[in-house]
């Protein structure tokens, strides 16, 4: 009986981990949707570089969403924990972390280029 309780507790933990991943994906989707990227592009137009990683970022977040949806389907159909779910959830979190770093790198790069661009311009006195 105790083993069954432990498995049910693990399932609850897996579902909570999954919910946290979904929240992170929603946050990423909100920050890199077409409207937000267009606003960033306009705000940093003088230093914007339309590079491959920037163009691929929404697709990577979309892949994370699809993977999360698949995992959610598996978790929804379970009445007890699935031991192999932990590595899958860890992989999902790693994908989300990679996307988050890419967003942060984009923003940091834009701010640095803008700062460098401003510093290179002579100041009118």
PDB file of C-alpha atoms in Angstrom:
ATOM      1  CA  UNK A   1       0.000   0.000   0.000  1.00  0.00           C
ATOM      2  CA  UNK A   2       2.840   2.407   0.867  1.00  0.00           C
ATOM      3  CA  UNK A   3       4.431   1.858  -2.557  1.00  0.00           C
ATOM      4  CA  UNK A   4       1.177   2.858  -4.253  1.00  0.00           C
ATOM      5  CA  UNK A   5       0.979   6.058  -2.191  1.00  0.00           C
ATOM      6  CA  UNK A   6       4.570   6.893  -3.114  1.00  0.00           C
ATOM      7  CA  UNK A   7       3.805   6.418  -6.832  1.00  0.00           C
ATOM      8  CA  UNK A   8       0.732   8.666  -6.576  1.00  0.00           C
ATOM      9  CA  UNK A   9       2.825  11.307  -4.807  1.00  0.00           C
ATOM     10  CA  UNK A  10       5.389  11.081  -7.626  1.00  0.00           C
ATOM     11  CA  UNK A  11       2.618  11.542 -10.196  1.00  0.00           C
ATOM     12  CA  UNK A  12       1.523  14.694  -8.387  1.00  0.00           C
ATOM     13  CA  UNK A  13       5.093  15.962  -8.448  1.00  0.00           C
ATOM     14  CA  UNK A  14       5.410  15.172 -12.148  1.00  0.00           C
ATOM     15  CA  UNK A  15       2.198  17.038 -12.903  1.00  0.00           C
ATOM     16  CA  UNK A  16       3.357  20.037 -10.869  1.00  0.00           C
ATOM     17  CA  UNK A  17       6.712  20.053 -12.693  1.00  0.00           C
ATOM     18  CA  UNK A  18       4.814  19.946 -15.988  1.00  0.00           C
ATOM     19  CA  UNK A  19       2.529  22.840 -14.939  1.00  0.00           C
ATOM     20  CA  UNK A  20       5.604  24.916 -14.074  1.00  0.00           C
ATOM     21  CA  UNK A  21       7.077  24.165 -17.495  1.00  0.00           C
ATOM     22  CA  UNK A  22       3.837  25.272 -19.143  1.00  0.00           C
ATOM     23  CA  UNK A  23       3.940  28.570 -17.249  1.00  0.00           C
ATOM     24  CA  UNK A  24       7.493  29.176 -18.440  1.00  0.00           C
ATOM     25  CA  UNK A  25       6.514  28.403 -22.026  1.00  0.00           C
ATOM     26  CA  UNK A  26       3.554  30.795 -21.798  1.00  0.00           C
ATOM     27  CA  UNK A  27       5.896  33.512 -20.558  1.00  0.00           C
ATOM     28  CA  UNK A  28       8.298  32.885 -23.435  1.00  0.00           C
ATOM     29  CA  UNK A  29       5.442  32.910 -25.954  1.00  0.00           C
ATOM     30  CA  UNK A  30       4.236  36.237 -24.582  1.00  0.00           C
ATOM     31  CA  UNK A  31       7.688  37.789 -24.842  1.00  0.00           C
ATOM     32  CA  UNK A  32       8.614  36.589 -28.324  1.00  0.00           C
ATOM     33  CA  UNK A  33       5.361  36.684 -30.245  1.00  0.00           C
ATOM     34  CA  UNK A  34       5.344  38.516 -33.576  1.00  0.00           C
ATOM     35  CA  UNK A  35       4.044  41.756 -32.043  1.00  0.00           C
ATOM     36  CA  UNK A  36       6.701  41.821 -29.310  1.00  0.00           C
ATOM     37  CA  UNK A  37       9.521  41.014 -31.722  1.00  0.00           C
ATOM     38  CA  UNK A  38       8.277  43.747 -34.069  1.00  0.00           C
ATOM     39  CA  UNK A  39       8.278  46.205 -31.162  1.00  0.00           C
ATOM     40  CA  UNK A  40      11.842  45.202 -30.255  1.00  0.00           C
ATOM     41  CA  UNK A  41      12.890  45.482 -33.883  1.00  0.00           C
ATOM     42  CA  UNK A  42      11.418  49.013 -34.028  1.00  0.00           C
ATOM     43  CA  UNK A  43      12.903  50.090 -30.694  1.00  0.00           C
ATOM     44  CA  UNK A  44      16.366  48.831 -31.618  1.00  0.00           C
ATOM     45  CA  UNK A  45      16.139  49.447 -35.368  1.00  0.00           C
ATOM     46  CA  UNK A  46      19.526  51.183 -35.491  1.00  0.00           C
ATOM     47  CA  UNK A  47      21.301  48.111 -34.111  1.00  0.00           C
ATOM     48  CA  UNK A  48      18.919  45.256 -34.979  1.00  0.00           C
ATOM     49  CA  UNK A  49      20.603  42.296 -36.628  1.00  0.00           C
ATOM     50  CA  UNK A  50      18.127  39.855 -38.131  1.00  0.00           C
ATOM     51  CA  UNK A  51      20.244  36.804 -37.500  1.00  0.00           C
ATOM     52  CA  UNK A  52      19.389  33.127 -37.710  1.00  0.00           C
ATOM     53  CA  UNK A  53      19.007  32.512 -33.942  1.00  0.00           C
ATOM     54  CA  UNK A  54      16.519  35.372 -33.675  1.00  0.00           C
ATOM     55  CA  UNK A  55      14.435  34.032 -36.557  1.00  0.00           C
ATOM     56  CA  UNK A  56      14.521  30.505 -35.109  1.00  0.00           C
ATOM     57  CA  UNK A  57      13.556  31.467 -31.565  1.00  0.00           C
ATOM     58  CA  UNK A  58       9.739  31.412 -32.005  1.00  0.00           C
ATOM     59  CA  UNK A  59      10.006  28.006 -33.680  1.00  0.00           C
ATOM     60  CA  UNK A  60      12.045  26.621 -30.795  1.00  0.00           C
ATOM     61  CA  UNK A  61       9.473  27.829 -28.286  1.00  0.00           C
ATOM     62  CA  UNK A  62       6.747  26.286 -30.439  1.00  0.00           C
ATOM     63  CA  UNK A  63       8.618  22.960 -30.347  1.00  0.00           C
ATOM     64  CA  UNK A  64       8.826  23.201 -26.556  1.00  0.00           C
ATOM     65  CA  UNK A  65       5.066  23.786 -26.500  1.00  0.00           C
ATOM     66  CA  UNK A  66       4.429  20.706 -28.648  1.00  0.00           C
ATOM     67  CA  UNK A  67       6.678  18.555 -26.482  1.00  0.00           C
ATOM     68  CA  UNK A  68       4.965  19.845 -23.341  1.00  0.00           C
ATOM     69  CA  UNK A  69       1.582  19.048 -24.883  1.00  0.00           C
ATOM     70  CA  UNK A  70       2.699  15.483 -25.619  1.00  0.00           C
ATOM     71  CA  UNK A  71       3.993  15.012 -22.093  1.00  0.00           C
ATOM     72  CA  UNK A  72       0.808  16.500 -20.678  1.00  0.00           C
ATOM     73  CA  UNK A  73      -1.218  13.956 -22.617  1.00  0.00           C
ATOM     74  CA  UNK A  74       0.809  11.138 -21.142  1.00  0.00           C
ATOM     75  CA  UNK A  75       0.490  12.529 -17.609  1.00  0.00           C
ATOM     76  CA  UNK A  76      -3.253  13.094 -17.961  1.00  0.00           C
ATOM     77  CA  UNK A  77      -3.841   9.451 -18.778  1.00  0.00           C
ATOM     78  CA  UNK A  78      -1.865   8.126 -15.819  1.00  0.00           C
ATOM     79  CA  UNK A  79      -3.156   6.985 -12.453  1.00  0.00           C
ATOM     80  CA  UNK A  80       0.338   6.442 -11.117  1.00  0.00           C
ATOM     81  CA  UNK A  81       3.777   7.875 -11.799  1.00  0.00           C
ATOM     82  CA  UNK A  82       5.762   6.826 -14.802  1.00  0.00           C
ATOM     83  CA  UNK A  83       9.447   6.578 -13.885  1.00  0.00           C
ATOM     84  CA  UNK A  84      10.574   7.444 -17.411  1.00  0.00           C
ATOM     85  CA  UNK A  85       8.679  10.756 -17.172  1.00  0.00           C
ATOM     86  CA  UNK A  86      11.389  12.376 -15.048  1.00  0.00           C
ATOM     87  CA  UNK A  87      14.055  12.334 -17.798  1.00  0.00           C
ATOM     88  CA  UNK A  88      11.458  13.610 -20.289  1.00  0.00           C
ATOM     89  CA  UNK A  89      10.468  16.458 -17.963  1.00  0.00           C
ATOM     90  CA  UNK A  90      14.134  17.292 -17.374  1.00  0.00           C
ATOM     91  CA  UNK A  91      14.645  17.411 -21.136  1.00  0.00           C
ATOM     92  CA  UNK A  92      11.654  19.745 -21.503  1.00  0.00           C
ATOM     93  CA  UNK A  93      13.088  22.023 -18.817  1.00  0.00           C
ATOM     94  CA  UNK A  94      16.458  22.038 -20.607  1.00  0.00           C
ATOM     95  CA  UNK A  95      14.733  23.090 -23.852  1.00  0.00           C
ATOM     96  CA  UNK A  96      12.906  25.878 -22.018  1.00  0.00           C
ATOM     97  CA  UNK A  97      16.160  27.001 -20.373  1.00  0.00           C
ATOM     98  CA  UNK A  98      17.852  27.141 -23.774  1.00  0.00           C
ATOM     99  CA  UNK A  99      15.024  29.280 -25.159  1.00  0.00           C
ATOM    100  CA  UNK A 100      15.168  31.555 -22.127  1.00  0.00           C
ATOM    101  CA  UNK A 101      18.918  32.027 -22.550  1.00  0.00           C
ATOM    102  CA  UNK A 102      18.380  32.853 -26.219  1.00  0.00           C
ATOM    103  CA  UNK A 103      15.844  35.549 -25.301  1.00  0.00           C
ATOM    104  CA  UNK A 104      18.203  36.974 -22.688  1.00  0.00           C
ATOM    105  CA  UNK A 105      21.119  36.888 -25.149  1.00  0.00           C
ATOM    106  CA  UNK A 106      19.020  38.722 -27.738  1.00  0.00           C
ATOM    107  CA  UNK A 107      18.063  41.461 -25.285  1.00  0.00           C
ATOM    108  CA  UNK A 108      21.583  41.774 -23.890  1.00  0.00           C
ATOM    109  CA  UNK A 109      23.056  41.914 -27.378  1.00  0.00           C
ATOM    110  CA  UNK A 110      20.657  44.658 -28.415  1.00  0.00           C
ATOM    111  CA  UNK A 111      21.424  46.708 -25.316  1.00  0.00           C
ATOM    112  CA  UNK A 112      25.175  46.304 -25.770  1.00  0.00           C
ATOM    113  CA  UNK A 113      25.034  47.232 -29.464  1.00  0.00           C
ATOM    114  CA  UNK A 114      22.835  50.219 -28.652  1.00  0.00           C
ATOM    115  CA  UNK A 115      25.228  51.307 -25.907  1.00  0.00           C
ATOM    116  CA  UNK A 116      28.228  50.902 -28.183  1.00  0.00           C
ATOM    117  CA  UNK A 117      26.477  52.792 -30.938  1.00  0.00           C
ATOM    118  CA  UNK A 118      25.617  55.665 -28.588  1.00  0.00           C
ATOM    119  CA  UNK A 119      29.151  55.805 -27.203  1.00  0.00           C
ATOM    120  CA  UNK A 120      30.619  56.003 -30.712  1.00  0.00           C
ATOM    121  CA  UNK A 121      28.559  59.076 -31.636  1.00  0.00           C
ATOM    122  CA  UNK A 122      30.085  62.455 -30.760  1.00  0.00           C
ATOM    123  CA  UNK A 123      28.209  64.491 -28.187  1.00  0.00           C
ATOM    124  CA  UNK A 124      26.950  67.887 -29.357  1.00  0.00           C
ATOM    125  CA  UNK A 125      27.948  70.701 -27.025  1.00  0.00           C
TER     126      UNK A 125
END
